[in-house]
């Protein structure tokens, strides 16, 4: 599924303009993030950064591959458990724990991807949701996840042996570096020939097949990349909060990442980041109201689908394009 | 005490009965999903919330208006179905020209709203709903004890399923419906009011969910989140059966309920996940589902 108004082919002049706009927006974003911990509570920004990376990974699959996964929480949560287990039980340093987490979700992504890409559209969403629910029950019952308690007081350790992560500021800039690396990797993937083929499959799969592309391989690759990057976010999140729990594997988390992407603008580069920050901020204020947060989430879904399908960034880009075009 | 494969027959039949009960609800819910999907081409994610609304409607009818279970069996599905038709007219009907996934997202949002409101009002603890007195107690079948209410649920849901199948596959009305599923434009050209048919179909599918909710109220407690996890299992049931056929939805629903019951006897740890494992196996062997067609 693609955001509307993404379809028209761009001439190369537009491509250059778009690259320029992306560069500028990226610089603004980096300045904001580098300065953020001096203004806002750093743990809050770190949480939002982890979710922003999660949403970007999800958007790679939905916005550019056209595949709606309703079970992405399984990659976030599974990577969290794997990283927490690696750091706490095996005593691995944080960089290896994060790698172990991402590796776990990548492997899970291969297995789930092979099953799910056998069906399209609505079925794809239902299958990923059902498999994620299976992973949820597995995490509930398996001994190493700690059941309802989760894995608590995960040691943060020293990143690369010399960065002491118990210092919040050091931790913040490590998390920011991980987010930036993930974000740039996703940007690179989208603008590579591989990303172009993905877009072609999204627009018209039979035509891509007739052009000789083995579309199921591209879809599987996109799925695995998205799962691995979602895992990177989940593993980082587990180290930041020193906790891996069932919340991150639950279906409501899968719904939340869909909402972040939808609100920010699916199929846009910066939309998921904006969406993640918006939802996490909202959660911060509405959390104590309990069920009102759920109701608000549902209402945003309904409003976005009915009246605001391009999302915040999508609307902004459309407005800018109209102004530039005169 | 007699045993089969080292399991006492009483326990075995007891679990099979629970399996059949769960299967009844799977069948009713996946039937509603299949009917809606056939004509609207959307997956109704709020189906679980509407099932819950059916149970709450029965609770309100009893405790606020003093209307008993039998009234609820008629009035609750009508109320829930009417609310569904309102949703279809006001919201879903705006999405038919778009990608079908938007329908999924919209109904997911609606489910969050509905469940959030009910949880806000009634908390997460369940409310009790007493069985109708005509159906309390049970009978001894010789090999097992059958509580009357459970027998009633199985018979009633089977009857509703078969009646739905009959209407859709064997009557004139059903023929219109199937024709509109194939090609709505031509059916409209023949003078059938297709938009109204779509509204009524959605209302009917949602009403089935409401009916399932009323029947579930005396067995499970009336709980704002009672449909949230059930709907995911029903999605797996739908993937296993394939949404192409009405009979497929019914057979798969009851069959998987039985399988789940058997798993509880022989390997209880897997009883939560067995349906998802079967789904994975079916996807490997027959991706279109057992009764689906490409």
Coordinates of C-alpha atoms in Angstrom, one line a residue:
Chain A
X1 CA 0.0 0.0 0.0
X2 CA 1.4 3.3 -1.0
X3 CA 0.6 6.8 0.1
X4 CA -1.4 8.5 -2.7
X5 CA 0.4 11.1 -4.8
X6 CA 3.6 9.2 -4.7
X7 CA 2.9 7.7 -8.1
X8 CA 3.9 10.3 -10.6
X9 CA 7.3 9.7 -12.1
X10 CA 9.8 12.4 -11.3
X11 CA 12.0 14.0 -13.9
X12 CA 15.7 14.1 -13.0
X13 CA 15.4 17.8 -12.1
X14 CA 12.8 16.9 -9.5
X15 CA 15.1 14.1 -8.3
X16 CA 17.9 16.6 -7.7
X17 CA 15.4 19.0 -5.9
X18 CA 14.2 16.1 -3.8
X19 CA 17.8 15.0 -2.8
X20 CA 18.5 18.6 -1.8
X21 CA 15.3 18.8 0.3
X22 CA 16.2 15.4 1.9
X23 CA 19.7 16.7 2.7
X24 CA 18.4 19.9 4.3
X25 CA 15.7 18.0 6.3
X26 CA 18.3 15.5 7.5
X27 CA 20.6 18.3 8.7
X28 CA 17.7 20.0 10.6
X29 CA 16.8 16.6 12.2
X30 CA 20.4 16.0 13.3
X31 CA 20.8 19.4 14.8
X32 CA 17.6 18.9 16.7
X33 CA 18.6 15.5 18.0
X34 CA 22.1 16.5 19.0
X35 CA 20.8 19.4 21.0
X36 CA 17.7 17.6 22.3
X37 CA 19.1 16.1 25.6
X38 CA 20.0 19.6 26.8
X39 CA 16.4 20.7 26.5
X40 CA 14.3 17.5 27.0
X41 CA 14.6 14.6 29.4
X42 CA 17.2 12.3 27.5
X43 CA 15.5 9.0 28.3
X44 CA 12.4 10.2 26.7
X45 CA 14.2 11.2 23.5
X46 CA 16.0 7.8 23.5
X47 CA 12.7 6.0 23.7
X48 CA 11.3 8.1 20.9
X49 CA 14.5 7.4 18.8
X50 CA 14.2 3.7 19.3
X51 CA 10.6 3.8 18.1
X52 CA 11.5 6.1 15.3
X53 CA 14.0 3.5 14.0
X54 CA 11.4 0.8 14.5
X55 CA 8.8 2.8 12.5
X56 CA 11.4 3.6 9.7
X57 CA 12.1 -0.2 9.4
X58 CA 8.4 -0.8 9.2
X59 CA 7.9 1.9 6.6
X60 CA 10.6 0.3 4.5
X61 CA 8.3 -2.7 4.1
X62 CA 4.9 -0.9 4.0
X63 CA 5.7 2.4 2.3
X64 CA 8.2 1.1 -0.3
X65 CA 7.4 -2.6 -0.5
X66 CA 3.6 -2.2 -0.2
X67 CA 3.4 -5.0 2.4
X68 CA 1.4 -4.3 5.5
X69 CA 2.8 -6.4 8.3
X70 CA 0.6 -6.5 11.4
X71 CA 3.1 -8.4 13.5
X72 CA 6.2 -6.3 13.6
X73 CA 6.2 -6.3 17.4
X74 CA 7.6 -9.9 17.2
X75 CA 10.9 -8.5 15.8
X76 CA 11.1 -5.6 18.2
X77 CA 10.3 -7.9 21.2
X78 CA 12.3 -10.9 20.1
X79 CA 15.4 -8.8 19.6
X80 CA 14.9 -7.2 23.0
X81 CA 14.8 -10.6 24.7
X82 CA 17.8 -11.9 22.7
X83 CA 19.9 -8.8 23.5
X84 CA 18.9 -8.8 27.2
X85 CA 19.7 -12.5 27.5
X86 CA 23.0 -12.0 25.8
X87 CA 24.0 -9.1 28.0
X88 CA 22.7 -10.5 31.3
X89 CA 23.2 -14.3 31.1
X90 CA 26.1 -14.6 28.6
X91 CA 27.7 -11.3 29.8
X92 CA 28.4 -10.0 26.3
X93 CA 29.4 -6.4 25.8
X94 CA 26.5 -4.1 24.6
X95 CA 27.6 -3.9 20.9
X96 CA 27.6 -7.7 20.7
X97 CA 24.3 -7.9 22.6
X98 CA 22.7 -5.6 20.1
X99 CA 24.1 -7.6 17.2
X100 CA 22.8 -10.8 18.8
X101 CA 19.4 -9.2 19.1
X102 CA 19.3 -8.0 15.5
X103 CA 20.6 -11.4 14.4
X104 CA 17.7 -13.1 16.2
X105 CA 15.1 -11.0 14.6
X106 CA 16.7 -11.4 11.2
X107 CA 16.5 -15.2 11.5
X108 CA 12.9 -14.9 12.7
X109 CA 12.3 -12.6 9.7
X110 CA 13.5 -15.2 7.3
X111 CA 11.2 -17.9 8.8
X112 CA 8.1 -15.6 9.0
X113 CA 8.8 -14.0 5.7
X114 CA 9.0 -17.3 3.8
X115 CA 5.5 -18.2 5.1
X116 CA 3.9 -14.8 4.8
X117 CA 5.0 -13.8 1.3
X118 CA 3.0 -16.8 0.0
X119 CA -0.1 -14.6 0.3
X120 CA -0.8 -11.0 -0.6
X121 CA -2.6 -7.9 0.7
X122 CA -5.1 -8.6 3.5
X123 CA -4.0 -12.2 3.9
X124 CA -0.4 -11.0 4.4
X125 CA -1.5 -8.8 7.3
X126 CA -3.5 -11.6 8.9
X127 CA -0.7 -14.1 8.6
X128 CA 1.9 -11.8 10.1
X129 CA -0.5 -11.0 12.9
X130 CA -1.2 -14.6 13.7
X131 CA 2.4 -15.6 13.6
X132 CA 3.3 -12.7 15.9
X133 CA 0.6 -14.0 18.3
X134 CA 2.3 -17.4 18.2
X135 CA 5.7 -15.7 19.1
X136 CA 3.9 -13.9 21.9
X137 CA 2.7 -17.1 23.4
X138 CA 6.1 -18.6 22.9
X139 CA 7.7 -15.7 24.9
X140 CA 5.0 -16.1 27.6
X141 CA 5.8 -19.7 28.1
X142 CA 9.5 -20.1 27.3
X143 CA 11.7 -20.3 30.4
X144 CA 14.4 -17.8 29.2
X145 CA 12.1 -14.8 28.8
X146 CA 11.0 -14.7 32.5
X147 CA 7.3 -14.8 31.6
X148 CA 5.2 -12.0 33.0
X149 CA 8.3 -10.4 34.7
X150 CA 10.4 -10.2 31.6
X151 CA 14.2 -9.9 31.8
X152 CA 14.9 -7.2 34.3
X153 CA 18.0 -5.1 35.3
X154 CA 19.9 -5.8 32.1
X155 CA 23.5 -4.5 32.4
X156 CA 24.4 -1.7 30.0
X157 CA 28.1 -2.2 30.1
X158 CA 30.7 -0.4 28.1
X159 CA 30.1 0.2 24.4
X160 CA 33.1 -0.9 22.3
X161 CA 35.0 -1.3 25.6
X162 CA 35.4 2.4 26.4
X163 CA 32.0 4.2 26.3
X164 CA 30.4 3.8 29.8
X165 CA 26.7 3.5 29.1
X166 CA 25.7 4.0 32.7
X167 CA 26.3 7.7 31.9
X168 CA 23.0 8.9 30.4
X169 CA 24.6 11.4 28.0
X170 CA 27.1 8.8 26.7
X171 CA 24.2 6.4 26.3
X172 CA 22.1 9.1 24.5
X173 CA 24.8 9.7 21.8
X174 CA 25.4 6.0 21.3
X175 CA 21.6 5.5 20.8
X176 CA 21.6 8.5 18.4
X177 CA 24.5 7.0 16.5
X178 CA 22.7 3.7 16.1
X179 CA 19.5 5.5 15.0
X180 CA 21.4 7.5 12.4
X181 CA 23.2 4.5 11.1
X182 CA 19.9 2.6 10.7
X183 CA 18.2 5.6 9.2
X184 CA 20.9 6.2 6.6
X185 CA 21.0 2.5 5.8
X186 CA 17.2 2.6 5.1
X187 CA 17.6 5.7 3.0
X188 CA 20.4 4.0 1.0
X189 CA 18.2 0.9 0.5
X190 CA 15.2 2.9 -0.7
X191 CA 17.4 4.8 -3.3
X192 CA 19.3 1.8 -4.5
X193 CA 18.3 -0.2 -7.6
X194 CA 16.9 -2.8 -5.2
X195 CA 14.6 -0.1 -3.7
X196 CA 13.5 0.9 -7.2
X197 CA 12.5 -2.7 -8.0
X198 CA 10.6 -2.8 -4.7
X199 CA 8.6 0.3 -5.7
X200 CA 7.9 -1.3 -9.1
X201 CA 6.5 -4.4 -7.3
X202 CA 4.4 -2.3 -5.0
X203 CA 2.9 -0.4 -8.0
X204 CA 2.3 -3.4 -10.2
X205 CA 3.5 -6.9 -9.3
X206 CA 2.4 -8.7 -12.5
X207 CA 4.3 -6.2 -14.6
X208 CA 7.4 -6.6 -12.5
X209 CA 7.2 -10.4 -12.9
X210 CA 6.7 -10.0 -16.7
X211 CA 9.9 -7.9 -16.7
X212 CA 11.7 -10.9 -15.4
X213 CA 12.0 -10.0 -11.7
X214 CA 11.6 -12.8 -9.2
X215 CA 9.3 -10.6 -7.1
X216 CA 9.1 -13.1 -4.2
X217 CA 12.8 -12.9 -3.6
X218 CA 12.7 -9.1 -3.5
X219 CA 9.8 -9.2 -1.1
X220 CA 11.5 -11.7 1.1
X221 CA 14.7 -9.5 1.1
X222 CA 12.7 -6.4 2.0
X223 CA 10.9 -8.3 4.8
X224 CA 14.2 -9.7 6.3
X225 CA 15.8 -6.2 6.1
X226 CA 12.8 -4.7 7.8
X227 CA 12.8 -7.4 10.5
X228 CA 16.5 -7.0 11.2
X229 CA 16.3 -3.2 11.5
X230 CA 13.2 -3.5 13.7
X231 CA 15.4 -5.9 15.8
X232 CA 18.2 -3.3 16.0
X233 CA 15.6 -0.9 17.4
X234 CA 14.3 -3.5 19.9
X235 CA 17.8 -4.6 21.1
X236 CA 18.8 -0.9 21.6
X237 CA 15.5 -0.3 23.5
X238 CA 16.2 -3.2 25.8
X239 CA 19.6 -1.8 26.8
X240 CA 18.2 1.7 27.3
X241 CA 15.4 0.6 29.6
X242 CA 17.5 -2.4 30.9
X243 CA 14.3 -4.4 30.4
X244 CA 12.8 -6.8 27.9
X245 CA 9.1 -7.5 28.4
X246 CA 6.0 -8.9 26.9
X247 CA 4.7 -5.4 26.1
X248 CA 7.1 -5.3 23.1
X249 CA 5.8 -8.6 21.6
X250 CA 2.1 -7.8 22.1
X251 CA -0.1 -7.2 19.1
X252 CA -0.9 -3.7 20.4
X253 CA 2.7 -2.8 19.8
X254 CA 2.3 -4.0 16.2
X255 CA -0.7 -1.7 15.9
X256 CA 1.3 1.2 17.4
X257 CA 4.0 1.1 14.8
X258 CA 1.4 1.0 12.0
X259 CA -0.2 4.1 13.6
X260 CA 3.2 5.9 13.8
X261 CA 3.9 5.3 10.2
X262 CA 0.4 6.2 9.1
X263 CA 0.3 9.4 11.1
X264 CA 3.8 10.6 10.0
X265 CA 3.2 9.6 6.4
X266 CA 3.9 6.2 4.9
X267 CA 6.2 6.1 2.0
X268 CA 8.0 9.2 3.1
X269 CA 11.5 9.3 4.4
X270 CA 10.9 11.4 7.6
X271 CA 7.3 10.6 8.2
X272 CA 7.9 7.6 10.5
X273 CA 10.3 9.7 12.7
X274 CA 7.7 12.4 13.1
X275 CA 5.0 9.9 13.7
X276 CA 7.0 8.1 16.3
X277 CA 7.8 11.3 18.2
X278 CA 4.1 12.4 18.0
X279 CA 2.8 9.1 19.4
X280 CA 5.5 8.7 22.1
X281 CA 4.8 12.3 23.3
X282 CA 1.1 11.7 23.3
X283 CA 1.7 8.4 25.3
X284 CA 3.8 10.4 27.8
X285 CA 0.9 12.7 28.6
X286 CA -2.0 10.2 28.3
X287 CA -0.4 7.2 29.9
X288 CA -1.9 7.8 33.3
X289 CA -5.3 8.0 31.8
X290 CA -5.1 4.4 30.8
X291 CA -7.8 3.4 28.4
X292 CA -8.0 7.0 27.1
X293 CA -4.7 6.4 25.3
X294 CA -6.2 3.4 23.5
X295 CA -9.3 5.5 22.6
X296 CA -7.1 8.3 21.3
X297 CA -5.0 5.9 19.3
X298 CA -8.1 4.4 17.7
X299 CA -9.5 7.9 16.9
X300 CA -6.2 8.9 15.2
X301 CA -6.4 5.7 13.1
X302 CA -9.9 6.6 12.0
X303 CA -9.1 10.2 11.2
X304 CA -5.9 9.3 9.3
X305 CA -7.7 6.7 7.2
X306 CA -10.7 8.9 6.5
X307 CA -9.2 12.3 5.9
X308 CA -5.5 12.4 6.3
X309 CA -4.0 9.5 4.3
X310 CA -0.8 11.2 3.4
X311 CA 0.1 11.8 7.0
X312 CA 1.9 14.8 8.4
X313 CA 5.0 14.7 6.2
X314 CA 3.1 13.6 3.2
X315 CA 0.7 16.6 3.5
X316 CA 3.7 18.9 4.1
X317 CA 5.5 17.6 1.0
X318 CA 2.4 17.9 -1.2
X319 CA 2.0 21.5 0.0
X320 CA 5.7 22.3 -0.7
X321 CA 5.5 20.8 -4.1
X322 CA 2.4 22.8 -5.0
X323 CA 4.0 26.0 -3.9
X324 CA 7.2 25.2 -5.9
X325 CA 5.2 24.2 -8.9
X326 CA 3.3 27.5 -8.7
Chain B
X1 CA -12.3 -45.7 34.7
X2 CA -11.8 -46.3 31.0
X3 CA -8.8 -44.8 29.3
X4 CA -7.9 -44.0 25.7
X5 CA -4.1 -43.5 25.0
X6 CA -3.6 -43.2 28.8
X7 CA -6.1 -40.4 29.1
X8 CA -9.3 -40.9 31.1
X9 CA -12.3 -40.9 28.7
X10 CA -14.1 -38.4 31.0
X11 CA -11.3 -35.8 30.6
X12 CA -11.0 -36.6 26.9
X13 CA -14.7 -36.0 26.2
X14 CA -14.7 -33.0 28.4
X15 CA -12.0 -31.3 26.5
X16 CA -13.6 -32.3 23.2
X17 CA -16.7 -30.6 24.3
X18 CA -14.9 -27.4 25.2
X19 CA -13.2 -27.7 21.8
X20 CA -16.6 -27.9 20.1
X21 CA -17.8 -24.9 22.1
X22 CA -14.8 -22.9 21.0
X23 CA -15.2 -24.2 17.5
X24 CA -18.8 -23.0 17.5
X25 CA -17.6 -19.4 18.2
X26 CA -14.8 -19.7 15.6
X27 CA -17.3 -20.9 13.0
X28 CA -19.8 -18.1 13.7
X29 CA -17.1 -15.4 13.7
X30 CA -15.2 -16.7 10.7
X31 CA -18.5 -17.1 8.9
X32 CA -19.3 -13.4 9.5
X33 CA -15.8 -12.4 8.4
X34 CA -16.2 -14.5 5.2
X35 CA -19.6 -13.0 4.4
X36 CA -18.3 -9.5 4.8
X37 CA -15.1 -10.2 2.9
X38 CA -17.0 -11.7 0.0
X39 CA -18.9 -8.5 -0.8
X40 CA -16.9 -5.7 0.7
X41 CA -13.4 -7.1 0.2
X42 CA -12.3 -5.9 3.6
X43 CA -11.3 -7.8 6.7
X44 CA -13.4 -6.6 9.5
X45 CA -10.8 -6.1 12.3
X46 CA -13.5 -4.8 14.7
X47 CA -15.3 -8.2 14.6
X48 CA -13.8 -9.1 18.0
X49 CA -15.0 -5.8 19.5
X50 CA -18.5 -6.3 18.0
X51 CA -18.6 -9.8 19.4
X52 CA -17.8 -8.2 22.8
X53 CA -20.6 -5.7 22.2
X54 CA -23.1 -8.5 21.7
X55 CA -22.2 -9.9 25.1
X56 CA -22.5 -6.5 26.7
X57 CA -25.8 -5.9 25.0
X58 CA -27.1 -9.1 26.6
X59 CA -25.8 -7.9 29.9
X60 CA -27.5 -4.6 29.7
X61 CA -30.8 -6.1 28.4
X62 CA -30.9 -8.3 31.5
X63 CA -29.7 -5.8 34.1
X64 CA -31.2 -2.5 32.9
X65 CA -34.3 -3.6 31.1
X66 CA -35.0 -7.0 32.7
X67 CA -35.2 -8.7 29.3
X68 CA -34.0 -12.3 29.6
X69 CA -31.5 -14.4 27.5
X70 CA -34.1 -15.3 24.8
X71 CA -34.9 -11.6 24.2
X72 CA -31.2 -10.9 24.1
X73 CA -30.7 -13.6 21.5
X74 CA -32.9 -11.6 19.1
X75 CA -32.3 -8.0 20.2
X76 CA -28.6 -7.9 20.8
X77 CA -27.6 -9.1 17.3
X78 CA -30.1 -6.5 15.8
X79 CA -28.6 -3.7 17.9
X80 CA -25.0 -4.7 17.1
X81 CA -25.9 -5.2 13.5
X82 CA -27.5 -1.7 13.3
X83 CA -24.4 -0.1 14.8
X84 CA -22.4 -1.9 12.2
X85 CA -24.6 -0.6 9.4
X86 CA -24.1 2.9 10.7
X87 CA -20.3 2.4 10.6
X88 CA -20.6 1.1 7.1
X89 CA -22.7 4.1 5.9
X90 CA -20.6 6.7 7.7
X91 CA -17.1 5.4 7.2
X92 CA -16.4 2.2 5.4
X93 CA -18.4 3.3 2.3
X94 CA -15.9 6.1 1.7
X95 CA -13.0 3.6 1.3
X96 CA -14.2 1.2 -1.4
X97 CA -12.3 2.9 -4.1
X98 CA -9.0 2.8 -2.2
X99 CA -6.6 0.0 -1.4
X100 CA -8.4 -2.7 0.7
X101 CA -5.8 -2.4 3.5
X102 CA -7.4 1.0 4.5
X103 CA -10.5 -0.9 5.5
X104 CA -8.4 -3.1 7.8
X105 CA -6.7 0.0 9.3
X106 CA -10.1 1.8 9.9
X107 CA -11.7 -1.2 11.5
X108 CA -8.6 -1.7 13.7
X109 CA -8.9 1.8 14.9
X110 CA -12.6 1.3 15.6
X111 CA -11.8 -1.8 17.6
X112 CA -9.4 0.2 19.7
X113 CA -12.0 2.9 20.3
X114 CA -14.8 0.5 21.2
X115 CA -12.6 -1.7 23.5
X116 CA -11.1 1.4 25.1
X117 CA -14.5 2.9 25.9
X118 CA -15.9 -0.3 27.4
X119 CA -12.7 -0.8 29.4
X120 CA -12.9 2.8 30.6
X121 CA -16.5 2.2 31.8
X122 CA -16.4 -1.3 33.1
X123 CA -12.7 -2.1 33.9
X124 CA -10.9 -5.2 32.8
X125 CA -12.6 -7.6 35.2
X126 CA -15.4 -9.7 33.8
X127 CA -19.1 -9.2 34.6
X128 CA -21.1 -12.4 35.4
X129 CA -24.1 -13.3 33.2
X130 CA -26.2 -16.1 34.5
X131 CA -27.4 -18.9 32.4
X132 CA -31.1 -19.0 31.3
X133 CA -32.9 -21.2 33.8
X134 CA -34.3 -23.5 31.1
X135 CA -30.8 -24.5 30.2
X136 CA -29.2 -25.0 33.6
X137 CA -28.2 -28.5 34.7
X138 CA -27.2 -31.2 32.3
X139 CA -27.8 -34.7 31.2
X140 CA -25.8 -37.9 31.5
X141 CA -25.1 -39.3 28.1
X142 CA -23.6 -42.5 29.5
X143 CA -20.0 -41.8 28.5
X144 CA -20.0 -38.2 29.7
X145 CA -22.0 -35.5 31.5
X146 CA -23.3 -32.8 29.1
X147 CA -24.3 -29.5 30.6
X148 CA -27.4 -28.4 28.8
X149 CA -26.3 -24.9 27.9
X150 CA -23.2 -26.2 26.2
X151 CA -25.2 -28.6 24.1
X152 CA -27.5 -25.7 23.2
X153 CA -24.6 -23.5 22.0
X154 CA -23.3 -26.2 19.7
X155 CA -26.7 -27.0 18.2
X156 CA -27.8 -23.4 17.9
X157 CA -24.6 -22.2 16.2
X158 CA -24.6 -25.2 13.9
X159 CA -28.2 -24.3 13.0
X160 CA -27.3 -20.6 12.3
X161 CA -24.3 -21.6 10.2
X162 CA -26.3 -24.0 8.1
X163 CA -29.1 -21.5 7.7
X164 CA -26.7 -18.9 6.5
X165 CA -25.1 -21.3 4.1
X166 CA -28.6 -22.2 2.8
X167 CA -29.6 -18.6 2.3
X168 CA -26.4 -17.7 0.5
X169 CA -26.0 -20.8 -1.7
X170 CA -29.6 -21.9 -2.3
X171 CA -32.0 -18.8 -2.4
X172 CA -32.6 -16.0 -4.8
X173 CA -31.4 -13.4 -2.3
X174 CA -28.2 -15.4 -2.0
X175 CA -27.8 -15.5 -5.7
X176 CA -28.0 -11.7 -5.9
X177 CA -25.4 -11.6 -3.2
X178 CA -23.0 -14.0 -5.0
X179 CA -23.6 -12.1 -8.3
X180 CA -22.7 -8.8 -6.6
X181 CA -19.6 -10.4 -5.2
X182 CA -18.6 -11.4 -8.8
X183 CA -19.4 -8.2 -10.5
X184 CA -21.2 -5.4 -8.6
X185 CA -21.4 -3.0 -11.6
X186 CA -23.5 -5.4 -13.8
X187 CA -25.7 -6.4 -10.9
X188 CA -26.4 -2.7 -10.2
X189 CA -27.2 -2.3 -13.9
X190 CA -29.9 -5.0 -13.5
X191 CA -31.6 -2.8 -11.0
X192 CA -30.4 -4.2 -7.7
X193 CA -29.5 -1.6 -5.1
X194 CA -26.0 -2.8 -4.5
X195 CA -25.0 -0.1 -2.0
X196 CA -27.9 -1.0 0.2
X197 CA -27.0 -4.7 -0.2
X198 CA -23.5 -3.9 1.0
X199 CA -24.8 -2.1 4.0
X200 CA -27.2 -5.0 4.9
X201 CA -24.4 -7.6 4.4
X202 CA -22.1 -5.8 6.7
X203 CA -24.9 -5.5 9.2
X204 CA -25.6 -9.2 8.9
X205 CA -22.0 -10.2 9.4
X206 CA -21.6 -7.9 12.4
X207 CA -24.9 -9.2 13.7
X208 CA -23.5 -12.8 13.6
X209 CA -20.6 -11.5 15.8
X210 CA -23.1 -10.0 18.2
X211 CA -25.1 -13.3 18.3
X212 CA -21.9 -15.2 19.1
X213 CA -21.3 -12.6 21.9
X214 CA -24.7 -13.3 23.4
X215 CA -24.1 -17.1 23.4
X216 CA -20.7 -16.6 24.9
X217 CA -21.9 -14.4 27.7
X218 CA -23.0 -17.2 30.1
X219 CA -19.8 -19.3 29.3
X220 CA -17.0 -16.8 29.4
X221 CA -17.5 -13.7 31.5
X222 CA -18.6 -10.5 29.9
X223 CA -15.3 -8.7 29.5
X224 CA -14.3 -5.6 27.4
X225 CA -11.3 -7.5 26.0
X226 CA -13.0 -10.9 25.4
X227 CA -12.8 -10.4 21.6
X228 CA -9.3 -9.0 21.3
X229 CA -7.4 -12.2 21.4
X230 CA -10.2 -14.3 19.9
X231 CA -10.2 -12.3 16.7
X232 CA -6.5 -13.2 16.0
X233 CA -7.3 -16.9 16.3
X234 CA -10.2 -16.4 14.0
X235 CA -8.0 -14.7 11.5
X236 CA -5.8 -17.8 11.6
X237 CA -8.9 -20.0 11.1
X238 CA -9.8 -17.9 8.1
X239 CA -6.4 -18.2 6.6
X240 CA -6.5 -22.0 7.1
X241 CA -9.9 -22.4 5.6
X242 CA -9.5 -19.8 2.8
X243 CA -12.3 -17.2 2.5
X244 CA -13.7 -18.5 -0.8
X245 CA -16.4 -20.7 0.7
X246 CA -19.1 -20.4 3.3
X247 CA -19.0 -24.1 4.1
X248 CA -15.3 -24.0 4.4
X249 CA -15.5 -21.3 7.1
X250 CA -18.0 -23.4 9.1
X251 CA -16.1 -26.7 8.8
X252 CA -12.7 -25.2 9.6
X253 CA -14.1 -23.3 12.6
X254 CA -15.6 -26.5 14.2
X255 CA -12.6 -28.6 13.1
X256 CA -10.0 -26.4 14.6
X257 CA -11.9 -26.0 17.8
X258 CA -11.8 -29.8 18.2
X259 CA -8.1 -29.9 17.4
X260 CA -7.5 -27.3 20.0
X261 CA -9.4 -29.3 22.5
X262 CA -7.5 -32.5 21.7
X263 CA -4.2 -30.6 22.1
X264 CA -5.3 -29.5 25.6
X265 CA -5.5 -33.2 26.5
X266 CA -2.3 -34.5 24.9
X267 CA 0.1 -31.6 25.0
X268 CA -1.4 -28.7 27.0
X269 CA 1.6 -26.4 26.5
X270 CA 0.8 -26.1 22.8
X271 CA -2.9 -25.5 23.1
X272 CA -2.5 -21.7 22.7
X273 CA -0.3 -22.0 19.6
X274 CA -1.6 -25.2 17.8
X275 CA -3.9 -23.2 15.5
X276 CA -1.1 -20.9 14.4
X277 CA 1.2 -23.9 13.8
X278 CA -1.5 -25.5 11.6
X279 CA -1.8 -22.2 9.8
X280 CA 2.0 -22.2 9.0
X281 CA 1.7 -25.9 7.8
X282 CA -1.2 -25.1 5.6
X283 CA 0.6 -22.1 4.1
X284 CA 3.5 -24.3 3.2
X285 CA 1.4 -27.0 1.5
X286 CA -1.7 -25.1 0.2
X287 CA -1.2 -21.3 0.4
X288 CA -4.8 -20.6 -0.8
X289 CA -6.3 -22.4 2.2
X290 CA -8.0 -25.7 2.5
X291 CA -11.3 -24.6 0.9
X292 CA -9.9 -21.5 -0.9
X293 CA -9.5 -21.1 -4.7
X294 CA -7.0 -18.9 -6.5

